[in-house]
mmCIF file with all atom_site columns, C-alpha atoms in Angstrom:
data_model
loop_
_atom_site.group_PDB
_atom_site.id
_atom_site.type_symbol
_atom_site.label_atom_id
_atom_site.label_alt_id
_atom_site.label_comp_id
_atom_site.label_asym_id
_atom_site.label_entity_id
_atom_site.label_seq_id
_atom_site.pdbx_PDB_ins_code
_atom_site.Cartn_x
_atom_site.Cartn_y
_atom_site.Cartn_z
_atom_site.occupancy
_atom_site.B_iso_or_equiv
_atom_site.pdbx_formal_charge
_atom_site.auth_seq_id
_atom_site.auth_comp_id
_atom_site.auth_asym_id
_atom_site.auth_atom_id
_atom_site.pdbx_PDB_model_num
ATOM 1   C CA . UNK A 1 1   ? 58.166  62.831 111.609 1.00 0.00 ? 193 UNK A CA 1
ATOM 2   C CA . UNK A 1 2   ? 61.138  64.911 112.132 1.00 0.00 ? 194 UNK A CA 1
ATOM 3   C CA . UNK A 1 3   ? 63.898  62.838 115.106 1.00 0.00 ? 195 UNK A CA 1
ATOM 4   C CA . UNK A 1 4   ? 65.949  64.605 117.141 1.00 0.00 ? 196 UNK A CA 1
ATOM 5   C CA . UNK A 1 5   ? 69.924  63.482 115.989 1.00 0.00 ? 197 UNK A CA 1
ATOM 6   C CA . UNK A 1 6   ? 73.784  63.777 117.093 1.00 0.00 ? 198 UNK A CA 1
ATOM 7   C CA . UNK A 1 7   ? 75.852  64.266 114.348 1.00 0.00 ? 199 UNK A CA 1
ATOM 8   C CA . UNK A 1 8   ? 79.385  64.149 113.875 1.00 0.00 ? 200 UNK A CA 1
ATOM 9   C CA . UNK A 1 9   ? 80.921  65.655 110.146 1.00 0.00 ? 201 UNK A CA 1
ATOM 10  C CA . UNK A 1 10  ? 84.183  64.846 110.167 1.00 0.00 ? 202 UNK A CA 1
ATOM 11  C CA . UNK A 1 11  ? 86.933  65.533 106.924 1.00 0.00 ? 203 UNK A CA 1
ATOM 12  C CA . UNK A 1 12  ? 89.943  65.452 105.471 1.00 0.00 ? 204 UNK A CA 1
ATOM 13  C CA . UNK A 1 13  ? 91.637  66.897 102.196 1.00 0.00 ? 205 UNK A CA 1
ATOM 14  C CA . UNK A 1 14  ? 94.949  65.380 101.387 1.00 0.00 ? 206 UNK A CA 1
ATOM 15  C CA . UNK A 1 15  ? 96.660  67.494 98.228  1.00 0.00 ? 207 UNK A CA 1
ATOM 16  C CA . UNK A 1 16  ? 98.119  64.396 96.322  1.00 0.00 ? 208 UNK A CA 1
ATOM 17  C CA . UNK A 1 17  ? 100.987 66.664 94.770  1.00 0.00 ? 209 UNK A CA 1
ATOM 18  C CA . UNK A 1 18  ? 102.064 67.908 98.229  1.00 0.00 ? 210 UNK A CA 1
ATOM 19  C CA . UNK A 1 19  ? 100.848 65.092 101.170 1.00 0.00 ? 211 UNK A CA 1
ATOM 20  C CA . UNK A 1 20  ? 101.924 67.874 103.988 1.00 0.00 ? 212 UNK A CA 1
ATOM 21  C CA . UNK A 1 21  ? 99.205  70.052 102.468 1.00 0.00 ? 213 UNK A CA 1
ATOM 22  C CA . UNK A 1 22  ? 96.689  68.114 104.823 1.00 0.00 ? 214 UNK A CA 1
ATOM 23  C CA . UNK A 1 23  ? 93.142  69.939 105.969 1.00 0.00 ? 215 UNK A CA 1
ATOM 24  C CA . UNK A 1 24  ? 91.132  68.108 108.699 1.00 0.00 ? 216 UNK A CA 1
ATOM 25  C CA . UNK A 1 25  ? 87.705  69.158 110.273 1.00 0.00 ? 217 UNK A CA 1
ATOM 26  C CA . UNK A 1 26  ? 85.078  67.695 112.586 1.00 0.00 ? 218 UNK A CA 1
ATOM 27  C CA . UNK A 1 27  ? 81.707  68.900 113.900 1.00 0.00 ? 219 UNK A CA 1
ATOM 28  C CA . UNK A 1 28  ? 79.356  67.718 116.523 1.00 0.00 ? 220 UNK A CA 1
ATOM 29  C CA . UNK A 1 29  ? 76.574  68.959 116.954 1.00 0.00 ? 221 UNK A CA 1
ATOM 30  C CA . UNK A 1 30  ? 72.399  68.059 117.541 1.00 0.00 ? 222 UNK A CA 1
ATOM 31  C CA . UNK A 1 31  ? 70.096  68.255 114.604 1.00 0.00 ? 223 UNK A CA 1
ATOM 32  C CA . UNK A 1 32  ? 67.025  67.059 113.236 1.00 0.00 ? 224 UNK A CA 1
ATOM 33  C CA . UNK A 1 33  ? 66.437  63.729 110.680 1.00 0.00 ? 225 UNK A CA 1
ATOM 34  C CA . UNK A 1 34  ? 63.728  63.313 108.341 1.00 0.00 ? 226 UNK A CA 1
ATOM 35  C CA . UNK A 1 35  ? 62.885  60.728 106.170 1.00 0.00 ? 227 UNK A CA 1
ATOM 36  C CA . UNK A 1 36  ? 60.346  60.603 103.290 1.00 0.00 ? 228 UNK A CA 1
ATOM 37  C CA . UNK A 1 37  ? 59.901  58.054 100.218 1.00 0.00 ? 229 UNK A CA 1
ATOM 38  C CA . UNK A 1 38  ? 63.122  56.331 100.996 1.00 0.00 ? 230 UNK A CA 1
ATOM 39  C CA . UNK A 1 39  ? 64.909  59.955 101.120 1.00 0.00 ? 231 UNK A CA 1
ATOM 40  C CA . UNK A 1 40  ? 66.686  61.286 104.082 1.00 0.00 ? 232 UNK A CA 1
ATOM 41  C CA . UNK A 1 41  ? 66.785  64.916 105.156 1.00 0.00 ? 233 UNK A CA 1
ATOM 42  C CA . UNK A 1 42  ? 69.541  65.868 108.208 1.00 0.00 ? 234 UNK A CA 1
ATOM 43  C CA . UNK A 1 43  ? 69.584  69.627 109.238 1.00 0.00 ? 235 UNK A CA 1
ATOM 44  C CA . UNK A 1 44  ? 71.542  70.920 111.658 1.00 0.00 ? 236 UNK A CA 1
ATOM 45  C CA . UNK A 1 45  ? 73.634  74.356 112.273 1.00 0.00 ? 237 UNK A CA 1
ATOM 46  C CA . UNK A 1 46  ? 77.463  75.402 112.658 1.00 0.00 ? 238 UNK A CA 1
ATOM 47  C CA . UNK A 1 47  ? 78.969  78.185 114.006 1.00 0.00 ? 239 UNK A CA 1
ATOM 48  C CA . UNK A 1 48  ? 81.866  79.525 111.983 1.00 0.00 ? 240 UNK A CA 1
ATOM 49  C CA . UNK A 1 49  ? 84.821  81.549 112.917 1.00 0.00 ? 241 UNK A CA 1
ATOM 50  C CA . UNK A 1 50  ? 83.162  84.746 112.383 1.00 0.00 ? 242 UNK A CA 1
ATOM 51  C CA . UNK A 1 51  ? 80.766  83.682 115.047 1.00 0.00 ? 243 UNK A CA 1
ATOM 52  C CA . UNK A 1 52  ? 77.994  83.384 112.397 1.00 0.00 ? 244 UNK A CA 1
ATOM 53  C CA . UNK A 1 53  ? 75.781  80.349 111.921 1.00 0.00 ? 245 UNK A CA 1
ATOM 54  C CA . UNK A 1 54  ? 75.585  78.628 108.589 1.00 0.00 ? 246 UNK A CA 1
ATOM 55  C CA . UNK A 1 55  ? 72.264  76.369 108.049 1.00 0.00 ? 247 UNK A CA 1
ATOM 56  C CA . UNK A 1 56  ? 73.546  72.588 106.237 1.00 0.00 ? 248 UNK A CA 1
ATOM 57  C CA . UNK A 1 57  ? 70.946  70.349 104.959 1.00 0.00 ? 249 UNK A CA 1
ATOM 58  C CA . UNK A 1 58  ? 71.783  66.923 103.481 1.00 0.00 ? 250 UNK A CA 1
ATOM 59  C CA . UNK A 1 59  ? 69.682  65.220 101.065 1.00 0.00 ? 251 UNK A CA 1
ATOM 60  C CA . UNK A 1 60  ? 69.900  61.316 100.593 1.00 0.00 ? 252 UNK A CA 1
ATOM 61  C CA . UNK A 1 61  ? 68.186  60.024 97.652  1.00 0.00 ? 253 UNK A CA 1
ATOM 62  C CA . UNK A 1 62  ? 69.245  56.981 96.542  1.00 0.00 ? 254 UNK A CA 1
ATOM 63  C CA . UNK A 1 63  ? 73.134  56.931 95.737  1.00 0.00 ? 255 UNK A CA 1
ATOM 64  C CA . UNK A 1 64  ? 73.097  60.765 95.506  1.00 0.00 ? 256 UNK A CA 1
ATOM 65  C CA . UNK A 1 65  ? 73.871  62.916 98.358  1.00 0.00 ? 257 UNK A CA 1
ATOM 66  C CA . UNK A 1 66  ? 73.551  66.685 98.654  1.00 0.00 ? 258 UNK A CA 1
ATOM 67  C CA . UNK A 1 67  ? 74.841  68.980 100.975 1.00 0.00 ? 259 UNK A CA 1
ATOM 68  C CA . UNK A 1 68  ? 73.605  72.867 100.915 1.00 0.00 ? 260 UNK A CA 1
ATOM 69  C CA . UNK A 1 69  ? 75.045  75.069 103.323 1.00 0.00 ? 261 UNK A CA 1
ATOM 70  C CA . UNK A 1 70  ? 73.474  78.709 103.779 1.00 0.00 ? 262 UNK A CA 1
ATOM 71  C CA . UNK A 1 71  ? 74.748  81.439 105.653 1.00 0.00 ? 263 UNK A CA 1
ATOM 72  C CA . UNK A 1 72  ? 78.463  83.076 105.683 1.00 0.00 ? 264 UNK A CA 1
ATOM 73  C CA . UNK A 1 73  ? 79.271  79.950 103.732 1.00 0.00 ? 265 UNK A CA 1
ATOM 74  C CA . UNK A 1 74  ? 76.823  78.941 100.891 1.00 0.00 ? 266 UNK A CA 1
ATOM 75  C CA . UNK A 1 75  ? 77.138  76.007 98.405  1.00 0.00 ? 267 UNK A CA 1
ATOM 76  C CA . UNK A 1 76  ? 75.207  73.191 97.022  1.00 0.00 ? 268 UNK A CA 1
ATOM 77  C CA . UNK A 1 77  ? 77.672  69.983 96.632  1.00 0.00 ? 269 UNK A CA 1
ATOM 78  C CA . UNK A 1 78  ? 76.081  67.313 94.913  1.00 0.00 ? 270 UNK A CA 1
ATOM 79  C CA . UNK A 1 79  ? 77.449  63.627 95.306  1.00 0.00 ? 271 UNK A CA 1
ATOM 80  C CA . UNK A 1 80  ? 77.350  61.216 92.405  1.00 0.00 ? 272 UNK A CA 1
ATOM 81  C CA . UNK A 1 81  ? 79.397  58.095 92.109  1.00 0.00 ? 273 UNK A CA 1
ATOM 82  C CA . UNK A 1 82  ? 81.320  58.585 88.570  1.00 0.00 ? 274 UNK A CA 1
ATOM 83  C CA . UNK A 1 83  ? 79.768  62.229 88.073  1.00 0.00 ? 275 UNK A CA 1
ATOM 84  C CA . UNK A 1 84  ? 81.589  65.564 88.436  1.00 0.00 ? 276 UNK A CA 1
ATOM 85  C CA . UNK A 1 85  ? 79.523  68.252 89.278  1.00 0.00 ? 277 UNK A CA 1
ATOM 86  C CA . UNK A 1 86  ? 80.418  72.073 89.753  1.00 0.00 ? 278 UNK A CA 1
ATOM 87  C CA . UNK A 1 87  ? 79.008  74.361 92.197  1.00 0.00 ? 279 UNK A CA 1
ATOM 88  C CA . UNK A 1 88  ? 79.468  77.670 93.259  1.00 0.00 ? 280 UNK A CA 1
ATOM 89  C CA . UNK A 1 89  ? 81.479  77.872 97.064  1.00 0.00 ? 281 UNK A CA 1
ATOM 90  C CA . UNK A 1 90  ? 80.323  81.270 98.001  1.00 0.00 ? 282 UNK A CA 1
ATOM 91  C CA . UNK A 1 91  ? 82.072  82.485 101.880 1.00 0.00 ? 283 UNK A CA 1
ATOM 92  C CA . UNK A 1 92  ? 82.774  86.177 103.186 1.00 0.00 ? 284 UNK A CA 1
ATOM 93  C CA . UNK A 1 93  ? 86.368  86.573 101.169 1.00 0.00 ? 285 UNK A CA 1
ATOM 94  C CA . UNK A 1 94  ? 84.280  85.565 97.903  1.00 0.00 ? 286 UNK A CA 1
ATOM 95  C CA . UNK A 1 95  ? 83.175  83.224 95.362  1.00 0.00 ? 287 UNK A CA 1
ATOM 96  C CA . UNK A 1 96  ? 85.132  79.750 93.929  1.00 0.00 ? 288 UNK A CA 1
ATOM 97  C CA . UNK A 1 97  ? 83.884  77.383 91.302  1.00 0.00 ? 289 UNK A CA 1
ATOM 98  C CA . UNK A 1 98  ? 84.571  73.863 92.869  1.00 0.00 ? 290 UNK A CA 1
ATOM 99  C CA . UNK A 1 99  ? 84.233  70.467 90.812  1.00 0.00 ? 291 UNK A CA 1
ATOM 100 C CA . UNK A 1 100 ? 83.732  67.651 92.996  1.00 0.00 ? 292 UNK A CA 1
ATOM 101 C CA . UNK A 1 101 ? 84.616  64.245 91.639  1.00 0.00 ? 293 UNK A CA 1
ATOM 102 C CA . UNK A 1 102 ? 82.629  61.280 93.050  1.00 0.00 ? 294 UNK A CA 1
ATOM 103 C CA . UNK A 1 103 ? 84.811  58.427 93.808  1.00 0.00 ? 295 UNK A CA 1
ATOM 104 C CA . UNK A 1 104 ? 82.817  56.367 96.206  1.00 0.00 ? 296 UNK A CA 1
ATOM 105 C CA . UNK A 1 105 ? 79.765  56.989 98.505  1.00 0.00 ? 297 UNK A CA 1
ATOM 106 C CA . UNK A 1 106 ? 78.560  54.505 101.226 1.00 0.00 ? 298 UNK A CA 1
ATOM 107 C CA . UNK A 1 107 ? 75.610  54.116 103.306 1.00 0.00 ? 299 UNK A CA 1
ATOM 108 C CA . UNK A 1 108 ? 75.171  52.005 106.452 1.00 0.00 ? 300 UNK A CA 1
ATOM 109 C CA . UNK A 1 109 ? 72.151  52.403 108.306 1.00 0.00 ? 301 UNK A CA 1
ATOM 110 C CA . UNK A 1 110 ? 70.414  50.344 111.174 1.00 0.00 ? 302 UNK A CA 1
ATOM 111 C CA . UNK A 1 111 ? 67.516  51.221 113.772 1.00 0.00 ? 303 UNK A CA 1
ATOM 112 C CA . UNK A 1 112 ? 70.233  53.373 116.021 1.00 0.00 ? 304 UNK A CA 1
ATOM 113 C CA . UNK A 1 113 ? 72.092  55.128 113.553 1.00 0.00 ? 305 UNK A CA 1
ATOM 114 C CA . UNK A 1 114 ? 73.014  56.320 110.087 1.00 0.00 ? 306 UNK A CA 1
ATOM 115 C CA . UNK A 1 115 ? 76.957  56.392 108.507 1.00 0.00 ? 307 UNK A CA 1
ATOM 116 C CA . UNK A 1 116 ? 77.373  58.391 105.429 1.00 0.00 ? 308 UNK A CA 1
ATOM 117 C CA . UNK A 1 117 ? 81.042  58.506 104.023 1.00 0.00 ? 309 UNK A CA 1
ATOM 118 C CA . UNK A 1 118 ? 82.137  60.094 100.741 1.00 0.00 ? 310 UNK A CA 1
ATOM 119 C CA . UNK A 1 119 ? 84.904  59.860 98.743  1.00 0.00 ? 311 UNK A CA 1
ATOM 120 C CA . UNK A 1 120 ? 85.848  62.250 96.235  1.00 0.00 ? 312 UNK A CA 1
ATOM 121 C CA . UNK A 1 121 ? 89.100  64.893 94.286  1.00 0.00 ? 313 UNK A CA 1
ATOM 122 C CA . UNK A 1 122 ? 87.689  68.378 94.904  1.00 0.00 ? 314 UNK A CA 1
ATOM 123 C CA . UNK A 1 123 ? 89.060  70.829 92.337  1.00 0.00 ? 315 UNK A CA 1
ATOM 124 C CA . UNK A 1 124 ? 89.082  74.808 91.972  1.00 0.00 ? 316 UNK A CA 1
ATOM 125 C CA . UNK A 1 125 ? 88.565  76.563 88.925  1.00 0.00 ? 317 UNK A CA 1
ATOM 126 C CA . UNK A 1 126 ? 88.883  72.738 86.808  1.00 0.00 ? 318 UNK A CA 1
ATOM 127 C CA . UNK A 1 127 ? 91.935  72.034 88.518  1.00 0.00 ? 319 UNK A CA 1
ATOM 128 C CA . UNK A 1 128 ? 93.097  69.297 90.936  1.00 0.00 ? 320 UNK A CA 1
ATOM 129 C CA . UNK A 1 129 ? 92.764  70.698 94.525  1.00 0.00 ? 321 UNK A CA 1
ATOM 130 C CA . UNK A 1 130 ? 92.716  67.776 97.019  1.00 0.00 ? 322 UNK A CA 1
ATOM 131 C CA . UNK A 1 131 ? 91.652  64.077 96.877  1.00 0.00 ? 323 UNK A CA 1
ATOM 132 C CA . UNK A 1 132 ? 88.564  64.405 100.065 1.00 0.00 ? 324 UNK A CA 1
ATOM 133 C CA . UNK A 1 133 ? 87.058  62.102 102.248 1.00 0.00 ? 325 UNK A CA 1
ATOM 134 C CA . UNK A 1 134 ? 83.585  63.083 104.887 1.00 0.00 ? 326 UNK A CA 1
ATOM 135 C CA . UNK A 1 135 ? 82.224  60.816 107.280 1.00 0.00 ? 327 UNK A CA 1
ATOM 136 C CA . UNK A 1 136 ? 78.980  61.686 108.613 1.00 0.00 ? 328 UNK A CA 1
ATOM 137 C CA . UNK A 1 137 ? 77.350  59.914 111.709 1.00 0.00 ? 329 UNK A CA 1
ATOM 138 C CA . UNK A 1 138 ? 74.207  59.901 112.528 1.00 0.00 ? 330 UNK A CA 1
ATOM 139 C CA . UNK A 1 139 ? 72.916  58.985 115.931 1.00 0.00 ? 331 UNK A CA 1
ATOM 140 C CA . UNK A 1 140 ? 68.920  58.498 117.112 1.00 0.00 ? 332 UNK A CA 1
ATOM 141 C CA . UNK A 1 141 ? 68.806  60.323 120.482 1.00 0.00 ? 333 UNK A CA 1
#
């Protein structure tokens, strides 16, 4: 059964070479939450600066997250503690091959609400972009 959700995306990319070189984000916004077979599923929609929407779906399973985004902005991040894994980061100015580095993932969840937060270096074209950190909140409404 799918439960209506707040959640609240919020990150920051720090390049280690160059601290100034600091990118922050956050998103709030309603959504949905499904959970099947010990998985979770949270959907929800952004509106970027071009005024388009961009679907994001997060997959829990297990120790693995992923997040696929589809729209103006299309990837398919996977999260694996000790794994790098590259995906394609496809928006309207064009197409970059990311790495993403797992460092750390943790999960906290209770009857009101589920905390995602990753930790992980992001790279472009297999080199060192930024050392990255999302926390995602989920809230039961």
């Amino acid at each position: 059964m799918a439960r209506d959700i707040l959640v609240a995306v919020k990150g920051k990319q720090v390049n280690r070479k160059d601290p100034e070189d600091t990118n922050t984000s956050e998103v709030v916004t309603q959504g949905k939450f499904h959970s099947k077979d010990d998985n979770y599923f949270i959907s929800y929609n952004t509106i970027e600066e071009d005024k388009s929407v961009t679907n994001n779906l997060i997959k829990v399973t297990g120790n693995k997250i992923e997040v696929v985004k589809k729209g103006s902005l299309n990837s398919n991040m996977v999260f694996e503690v000790g794994k790098k894994n590259v995906t394609k980061y496809t928006t309207m100015y064009g197409t970059l091959e990311l790495g993403v580095i797992t460092k750390n993932i943790n999960i906290n969840e209770s009857t009101e609400h589920v905390t995602l937060d990753l930790d992980y270096v992001l790279e472009f074209a297999e080199n060192y972009a930024y050392d990255s950190k999302i926390n995602i909140k989920i809230k039961f409404l």
